Tab-separated table of C-alpha atoms in Angstrom:
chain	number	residue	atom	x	y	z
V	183	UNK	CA	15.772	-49.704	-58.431
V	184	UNK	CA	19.379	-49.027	-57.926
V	185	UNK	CA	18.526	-45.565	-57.417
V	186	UNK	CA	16.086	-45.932	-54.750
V	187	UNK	CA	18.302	-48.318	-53.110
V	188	UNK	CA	20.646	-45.767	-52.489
V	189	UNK	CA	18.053	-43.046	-51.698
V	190	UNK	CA	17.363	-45.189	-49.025
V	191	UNK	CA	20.672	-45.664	-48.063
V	192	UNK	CA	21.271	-42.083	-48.048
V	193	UNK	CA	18.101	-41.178	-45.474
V	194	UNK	CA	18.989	-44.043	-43.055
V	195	UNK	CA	22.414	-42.734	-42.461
V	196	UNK	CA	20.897	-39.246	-42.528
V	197	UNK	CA	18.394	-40.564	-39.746
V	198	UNK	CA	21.464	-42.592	-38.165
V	199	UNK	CA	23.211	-39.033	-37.698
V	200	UNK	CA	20.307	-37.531	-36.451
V	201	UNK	CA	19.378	-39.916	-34.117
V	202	UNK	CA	22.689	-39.956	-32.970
V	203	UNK	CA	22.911	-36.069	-32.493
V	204	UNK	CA	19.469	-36.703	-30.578
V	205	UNK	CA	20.874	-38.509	-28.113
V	206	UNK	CA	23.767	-36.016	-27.762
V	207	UNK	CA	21.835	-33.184	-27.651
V	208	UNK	CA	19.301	-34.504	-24.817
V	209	UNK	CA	21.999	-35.655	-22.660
V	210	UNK	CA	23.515	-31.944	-23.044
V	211	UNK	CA	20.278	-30.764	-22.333
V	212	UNK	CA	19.941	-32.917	-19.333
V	213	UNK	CA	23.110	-31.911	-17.683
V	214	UNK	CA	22.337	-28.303	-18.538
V	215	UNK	CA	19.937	-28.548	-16.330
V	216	UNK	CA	20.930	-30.865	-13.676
V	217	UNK	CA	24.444	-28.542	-13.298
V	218	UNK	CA	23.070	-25.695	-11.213
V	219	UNK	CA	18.921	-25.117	-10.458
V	220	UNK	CA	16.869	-23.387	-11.399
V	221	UNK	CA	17.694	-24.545	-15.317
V	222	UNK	CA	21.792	-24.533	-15.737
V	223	UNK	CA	23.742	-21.766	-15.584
V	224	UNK	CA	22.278	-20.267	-19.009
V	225	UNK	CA	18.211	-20.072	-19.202
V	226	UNK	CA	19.614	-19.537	-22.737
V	227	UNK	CA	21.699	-22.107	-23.755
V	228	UNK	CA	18.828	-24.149	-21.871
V	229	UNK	CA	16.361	-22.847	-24.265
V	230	UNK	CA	18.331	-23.494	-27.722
V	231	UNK	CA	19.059	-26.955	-26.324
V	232	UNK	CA	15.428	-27.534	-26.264
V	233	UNK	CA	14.666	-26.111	-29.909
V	234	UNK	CA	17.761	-28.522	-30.990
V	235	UNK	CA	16.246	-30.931	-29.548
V	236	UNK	CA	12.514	-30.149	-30.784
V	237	UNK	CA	14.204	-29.612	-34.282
V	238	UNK	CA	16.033	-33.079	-34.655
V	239	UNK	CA	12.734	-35.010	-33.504
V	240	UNK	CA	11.125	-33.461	-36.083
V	241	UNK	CA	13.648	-33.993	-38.723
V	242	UNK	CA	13.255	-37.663	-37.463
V	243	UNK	CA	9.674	-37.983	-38.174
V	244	UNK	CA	9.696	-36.291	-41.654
V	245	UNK	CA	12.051	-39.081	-42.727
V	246	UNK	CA	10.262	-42.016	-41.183
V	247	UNK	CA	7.033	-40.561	-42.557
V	248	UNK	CA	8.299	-40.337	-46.342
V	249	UNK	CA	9.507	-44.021	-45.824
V	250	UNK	CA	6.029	-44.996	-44.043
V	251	UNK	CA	4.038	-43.267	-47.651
V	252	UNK	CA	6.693	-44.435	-50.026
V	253	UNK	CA	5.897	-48.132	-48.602
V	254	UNK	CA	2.674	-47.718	-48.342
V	255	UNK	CA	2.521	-46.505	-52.420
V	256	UNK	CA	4.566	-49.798	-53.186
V	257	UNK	CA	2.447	-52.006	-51.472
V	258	UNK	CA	-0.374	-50.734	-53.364
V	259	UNK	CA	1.471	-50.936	-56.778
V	260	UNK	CA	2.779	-54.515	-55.829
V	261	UNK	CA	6.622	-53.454	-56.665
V	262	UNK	CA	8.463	-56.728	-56.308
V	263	UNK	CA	10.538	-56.429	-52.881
V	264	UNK	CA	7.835	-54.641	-51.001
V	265	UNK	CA	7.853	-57.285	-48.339
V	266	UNK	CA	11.908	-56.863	-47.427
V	267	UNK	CA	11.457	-53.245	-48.188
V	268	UNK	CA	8.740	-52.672	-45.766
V	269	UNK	CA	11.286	-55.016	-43.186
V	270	UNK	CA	14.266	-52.454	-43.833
V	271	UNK	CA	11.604	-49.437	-43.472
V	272	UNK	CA	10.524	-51.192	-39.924
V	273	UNK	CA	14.113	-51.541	-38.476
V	274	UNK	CA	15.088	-48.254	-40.247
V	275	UNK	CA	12.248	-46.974	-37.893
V	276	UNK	CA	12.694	-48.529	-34.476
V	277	UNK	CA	16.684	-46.940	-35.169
V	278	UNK	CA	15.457	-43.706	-35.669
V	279	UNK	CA	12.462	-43.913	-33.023
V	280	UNK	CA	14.293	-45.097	-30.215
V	281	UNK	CA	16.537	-41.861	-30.148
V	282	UNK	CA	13.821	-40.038	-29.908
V	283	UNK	CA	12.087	-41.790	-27.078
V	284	UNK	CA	15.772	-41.672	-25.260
V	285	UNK	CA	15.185	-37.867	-26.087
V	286	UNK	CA	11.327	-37.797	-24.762
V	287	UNK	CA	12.167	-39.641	-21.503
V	288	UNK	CA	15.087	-37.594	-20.741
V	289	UNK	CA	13.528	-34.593	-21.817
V	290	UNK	CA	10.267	-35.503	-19.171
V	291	UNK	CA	12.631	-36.314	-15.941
V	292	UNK	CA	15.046	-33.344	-16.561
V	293	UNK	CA	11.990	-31.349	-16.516
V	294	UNK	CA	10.271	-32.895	-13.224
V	295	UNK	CA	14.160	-32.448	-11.866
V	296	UNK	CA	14.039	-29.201	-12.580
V	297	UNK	CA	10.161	-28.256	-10.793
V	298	UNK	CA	11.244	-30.067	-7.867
V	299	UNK	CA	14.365	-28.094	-7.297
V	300	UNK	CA	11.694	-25.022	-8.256
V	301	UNK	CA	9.608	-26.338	-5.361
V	302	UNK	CA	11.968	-27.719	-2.924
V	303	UNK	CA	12.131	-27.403	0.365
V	304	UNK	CA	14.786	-24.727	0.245
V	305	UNK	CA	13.448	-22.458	-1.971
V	306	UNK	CA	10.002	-22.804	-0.238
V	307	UNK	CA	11.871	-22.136	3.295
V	308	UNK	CA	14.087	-19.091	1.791
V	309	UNK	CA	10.912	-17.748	0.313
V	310	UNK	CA	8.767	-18.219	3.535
V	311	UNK	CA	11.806	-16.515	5.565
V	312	UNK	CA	12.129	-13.294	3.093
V	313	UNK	CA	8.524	-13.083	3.807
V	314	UNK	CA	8.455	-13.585	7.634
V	315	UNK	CA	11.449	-11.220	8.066
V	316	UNK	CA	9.738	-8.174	5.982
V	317	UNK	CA	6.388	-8.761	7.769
V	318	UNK	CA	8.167	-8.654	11.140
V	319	UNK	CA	9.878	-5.370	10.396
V	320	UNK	CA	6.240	-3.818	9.398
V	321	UNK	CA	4.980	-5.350	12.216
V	322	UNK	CA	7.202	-3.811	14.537
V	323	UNK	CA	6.404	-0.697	13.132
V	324	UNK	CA	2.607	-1.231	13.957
V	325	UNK	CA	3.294	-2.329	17.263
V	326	UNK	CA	5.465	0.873	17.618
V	327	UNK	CA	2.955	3.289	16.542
V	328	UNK	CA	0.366	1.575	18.248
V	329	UNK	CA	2.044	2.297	21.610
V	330	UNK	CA	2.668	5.890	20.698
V	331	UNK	CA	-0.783	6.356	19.537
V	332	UNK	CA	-1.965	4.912	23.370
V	333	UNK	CA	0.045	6.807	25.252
V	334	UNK	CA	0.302	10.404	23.042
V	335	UNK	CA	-3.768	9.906	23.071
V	336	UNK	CA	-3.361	9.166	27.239
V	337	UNK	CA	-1.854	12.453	28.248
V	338	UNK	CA	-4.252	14.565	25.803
V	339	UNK	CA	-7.433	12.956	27.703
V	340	UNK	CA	-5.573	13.747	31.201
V	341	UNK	CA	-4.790	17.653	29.371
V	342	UNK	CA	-8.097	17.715	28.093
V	343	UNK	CA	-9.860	20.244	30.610
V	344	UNK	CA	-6.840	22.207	30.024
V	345	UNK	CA	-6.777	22.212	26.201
V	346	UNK	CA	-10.656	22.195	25.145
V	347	UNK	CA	-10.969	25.659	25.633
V	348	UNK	CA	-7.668	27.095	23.873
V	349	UNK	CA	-7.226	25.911	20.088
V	350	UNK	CA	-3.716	27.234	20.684
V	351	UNK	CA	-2.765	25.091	23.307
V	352	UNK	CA	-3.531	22.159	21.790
V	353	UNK	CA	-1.829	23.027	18.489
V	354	UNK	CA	1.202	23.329	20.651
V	355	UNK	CA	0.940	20.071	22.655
V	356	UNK	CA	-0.150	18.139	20.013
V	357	UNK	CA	2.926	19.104	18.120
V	358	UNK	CA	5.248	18.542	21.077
V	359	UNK	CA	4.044	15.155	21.684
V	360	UNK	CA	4.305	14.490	18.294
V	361	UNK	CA	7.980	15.815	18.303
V	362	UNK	CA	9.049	13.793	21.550
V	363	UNK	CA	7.530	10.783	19.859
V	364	UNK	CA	9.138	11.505	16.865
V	365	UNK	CA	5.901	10.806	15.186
V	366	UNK	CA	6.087	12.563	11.168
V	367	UNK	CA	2.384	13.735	11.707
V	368	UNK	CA	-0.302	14.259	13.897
V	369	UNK	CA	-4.114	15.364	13.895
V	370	UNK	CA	-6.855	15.533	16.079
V	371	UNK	CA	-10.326	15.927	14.576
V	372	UNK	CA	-14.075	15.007	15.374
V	373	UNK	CA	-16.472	12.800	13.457
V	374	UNK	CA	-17.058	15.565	11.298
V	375	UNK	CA	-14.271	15.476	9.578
V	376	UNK	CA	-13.113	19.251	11.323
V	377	UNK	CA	-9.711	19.412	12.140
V	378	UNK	CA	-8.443	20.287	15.881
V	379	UNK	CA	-5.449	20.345	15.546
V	380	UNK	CA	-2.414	19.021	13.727
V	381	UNK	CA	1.501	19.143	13.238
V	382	UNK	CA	2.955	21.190	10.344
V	383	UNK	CA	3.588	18.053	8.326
V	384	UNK	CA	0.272	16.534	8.964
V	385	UNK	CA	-1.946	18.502	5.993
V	386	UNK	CA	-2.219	15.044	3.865
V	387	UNK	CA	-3.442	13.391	6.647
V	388	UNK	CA	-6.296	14.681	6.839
V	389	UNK	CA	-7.251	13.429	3.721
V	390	UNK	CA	-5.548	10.323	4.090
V	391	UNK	CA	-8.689	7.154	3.215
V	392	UNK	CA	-9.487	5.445	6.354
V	393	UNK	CA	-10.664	1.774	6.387
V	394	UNK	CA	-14.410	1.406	6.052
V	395	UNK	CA	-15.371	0.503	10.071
V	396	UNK	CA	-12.098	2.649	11.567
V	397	UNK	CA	-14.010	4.910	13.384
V	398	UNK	CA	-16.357	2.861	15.162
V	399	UNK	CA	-13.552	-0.182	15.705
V	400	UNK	CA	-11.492	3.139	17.297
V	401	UNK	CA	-14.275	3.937	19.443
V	402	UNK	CA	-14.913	0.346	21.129
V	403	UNK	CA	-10.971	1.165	22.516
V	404	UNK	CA	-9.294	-0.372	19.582
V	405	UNK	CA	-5.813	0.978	17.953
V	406	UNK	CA	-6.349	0.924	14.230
V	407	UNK	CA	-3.024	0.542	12.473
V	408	UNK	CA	-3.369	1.855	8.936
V	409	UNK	CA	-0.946	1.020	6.344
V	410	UNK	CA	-0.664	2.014	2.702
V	411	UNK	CA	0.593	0.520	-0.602
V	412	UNK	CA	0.503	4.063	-1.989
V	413	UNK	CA	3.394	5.472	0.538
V	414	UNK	CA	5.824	4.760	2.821
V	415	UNK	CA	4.432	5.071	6.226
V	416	UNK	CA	2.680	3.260	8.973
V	417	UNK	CA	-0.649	5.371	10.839
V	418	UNK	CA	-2.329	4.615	13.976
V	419	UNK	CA	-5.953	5.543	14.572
V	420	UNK	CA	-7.227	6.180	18.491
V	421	UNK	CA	-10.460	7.828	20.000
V	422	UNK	CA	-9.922	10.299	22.429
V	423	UNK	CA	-12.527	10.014	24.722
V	424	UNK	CA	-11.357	13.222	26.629
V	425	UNK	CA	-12.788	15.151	24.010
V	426	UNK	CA	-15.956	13.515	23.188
V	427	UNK	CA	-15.986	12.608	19.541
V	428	UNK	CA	-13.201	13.362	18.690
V	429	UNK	CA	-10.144	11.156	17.159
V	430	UNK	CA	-6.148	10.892	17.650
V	431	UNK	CA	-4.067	9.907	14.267
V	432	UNK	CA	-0.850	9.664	13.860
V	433	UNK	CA	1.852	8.363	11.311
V	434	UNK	CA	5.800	7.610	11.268
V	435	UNK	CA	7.932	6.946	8.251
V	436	UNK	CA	9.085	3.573	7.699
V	437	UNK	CA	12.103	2.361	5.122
V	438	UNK	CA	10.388	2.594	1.750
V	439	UNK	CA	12.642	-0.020	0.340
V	440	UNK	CA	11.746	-2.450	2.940
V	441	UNK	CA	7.836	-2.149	2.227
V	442	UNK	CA	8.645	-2.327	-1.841
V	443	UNK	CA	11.016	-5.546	-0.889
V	444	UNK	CA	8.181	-6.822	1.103
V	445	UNK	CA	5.282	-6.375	-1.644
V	446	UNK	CA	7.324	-7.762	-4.356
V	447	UNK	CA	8.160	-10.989	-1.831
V	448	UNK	CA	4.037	-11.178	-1.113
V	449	UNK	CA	3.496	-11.643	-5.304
V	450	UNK	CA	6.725	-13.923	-5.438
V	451	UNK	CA	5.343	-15.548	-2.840
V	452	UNK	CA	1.616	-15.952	-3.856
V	453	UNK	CA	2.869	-16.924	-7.703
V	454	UNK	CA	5.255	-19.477	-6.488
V	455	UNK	CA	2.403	-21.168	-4.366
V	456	UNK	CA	-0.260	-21.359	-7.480
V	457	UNK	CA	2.522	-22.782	-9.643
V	458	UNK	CA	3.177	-25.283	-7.093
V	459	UNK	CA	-0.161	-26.312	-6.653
V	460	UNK	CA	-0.094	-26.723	-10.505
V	461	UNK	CA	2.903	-28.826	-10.292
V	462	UNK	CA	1.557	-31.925	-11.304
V	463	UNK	CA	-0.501	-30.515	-14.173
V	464	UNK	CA	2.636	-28.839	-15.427
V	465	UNK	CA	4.359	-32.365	-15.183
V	466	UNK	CA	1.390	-34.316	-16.981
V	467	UNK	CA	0.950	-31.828	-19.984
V	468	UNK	CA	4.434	-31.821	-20.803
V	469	UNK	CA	4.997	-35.973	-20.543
V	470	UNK	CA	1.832	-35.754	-23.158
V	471	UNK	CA	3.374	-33.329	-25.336
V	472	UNK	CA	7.065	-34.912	-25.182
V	473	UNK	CA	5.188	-38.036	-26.083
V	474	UNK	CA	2.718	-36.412	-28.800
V	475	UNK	CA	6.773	-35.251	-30.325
């Protein structure tokens, strides 16, 4: 008897200490996280906060559930003392629970504090503007080319007459509008894929995939911008209706770093806005699974 009076003695202060280094450890791991977004200063020292903290509750709940079996098994054997055991083992209980809950509860708004400084306002704007501003630079590019593709396309169709009849004089405006334009490449073909002509930089282009549609959207009068994940330029697709069937494209370098900058914003962008819209779910499963702990 004596014996398991003081094996009982031992796990309540054992579950006193732990309870008490709950508490410590979740309000550290609260003001990890509330310090500086997104998580503290350390993802880290965030993360072996949290297995700390997972590690104590647990060490928690093996003790209360030996002392929940052991009284259970007394009951059953009708030890004398059962009743004020099974008192001791409730209020040696709601001390070691009620760390833990401290623990859960913290644990659940330091985690909604931390999604909605995730998925605040300023991160959403500073998101939204890295997009905008990379968009507006390739947009500008398209807008560019599109102009250069009107008017390089214009004074071939007023030339035309002149430059059906002589392959060689169209090689050699075509590359000096192309020059003057500063325009990378250049080629002029017909429907059947034959080439006109075309600058001395152009021999890719040829074989460069056009849109499904390009051709006839280019011959209702439409400048078809092209643009590529695979490279680093910008193209511009016209008809030139001063040689029948036959097509203007052209294409211009743009920054590569700019376009990479702007595809990895486009997936930042599209993640962030699925976890967002899973924000709540996110919230709900862990409250469950702090509570399950």
């Amino acid at each position: 008897m004596l014996h398991r009076l003081r094996r009982f003695d031992f796990e309540r202060k054992l579950a006193l200490l732990l309870s008490i280094l709950a508490v410590i450890s979740g309000i550290a791991t609260y003001f990890m996280i509330s310090t500086a977004p997104p998580y503290g200063r350390s993802v880290q020292t965030v993360v072996l906060l949290l297995q700390v903290d997972v590690i104590l509750l647990l060490l928690l709940g093996v003790i209360i559930g030996r002392r929940l079996v052991m009284l259970v098994l007394e009951h059953r054997q009708g030890r004398a003392g059962s009743k004020l055991h099974g008192r001791l083992v409730a209020l040696f209980a709601v001390v070691a629970v009620a760390p833990a809950i401290i623990v859960s509860v913290f644990s659940v708004l330091f985690l909604s504090s931390g999604l909605e400084t995730w998925f605040g306002d300023r991160i959403r704007v500073a998101l939204e503007t890295s997009m905008n501003v990379a968009e507006a630079y390739l947009e500008e590019h398209k807008e560019n080319i599109r102009a250069d593709a009107l008017a390089m396309a214009a004074d071939l169709n007023r030339e035309a007459p002149y430059l059906l009849g002589d392959p060689v004089r169209l090689q050699q405006f075509v590359a000096g509008q192309a020059a003057v334009r500063s325009l990378t490449e250049a080629i002029v073909f017909d429907r059947l894929g034959n080439v006109l002509a075309r600058t001395g930089l152009s021999f890719g282009l040829e074989m460069e995939y056009l849109p499904p549609g390009a051709l006839t959207r280019a011959e209702s009068g439409e400048v078809v911008t092209v643009t590529s994940s695979a490279d680093d330029r910008v193209r511009a697709l016209v008809q030139l209706f001063g040689f029948g069937d036959a097509y203007l494209f052209v294409g211009r370098f743009v920054d590569a770093e700019v376009l990479g900058f702007m595809q990895r914003t486009q997936s930042v962008v599209r993640e962030y806005q699925q976890l967002s819209t899973e924000r709540r779910g996110i919230q709900i499963t862990s409250a469950i699974l702090f509570g399950l702990v």
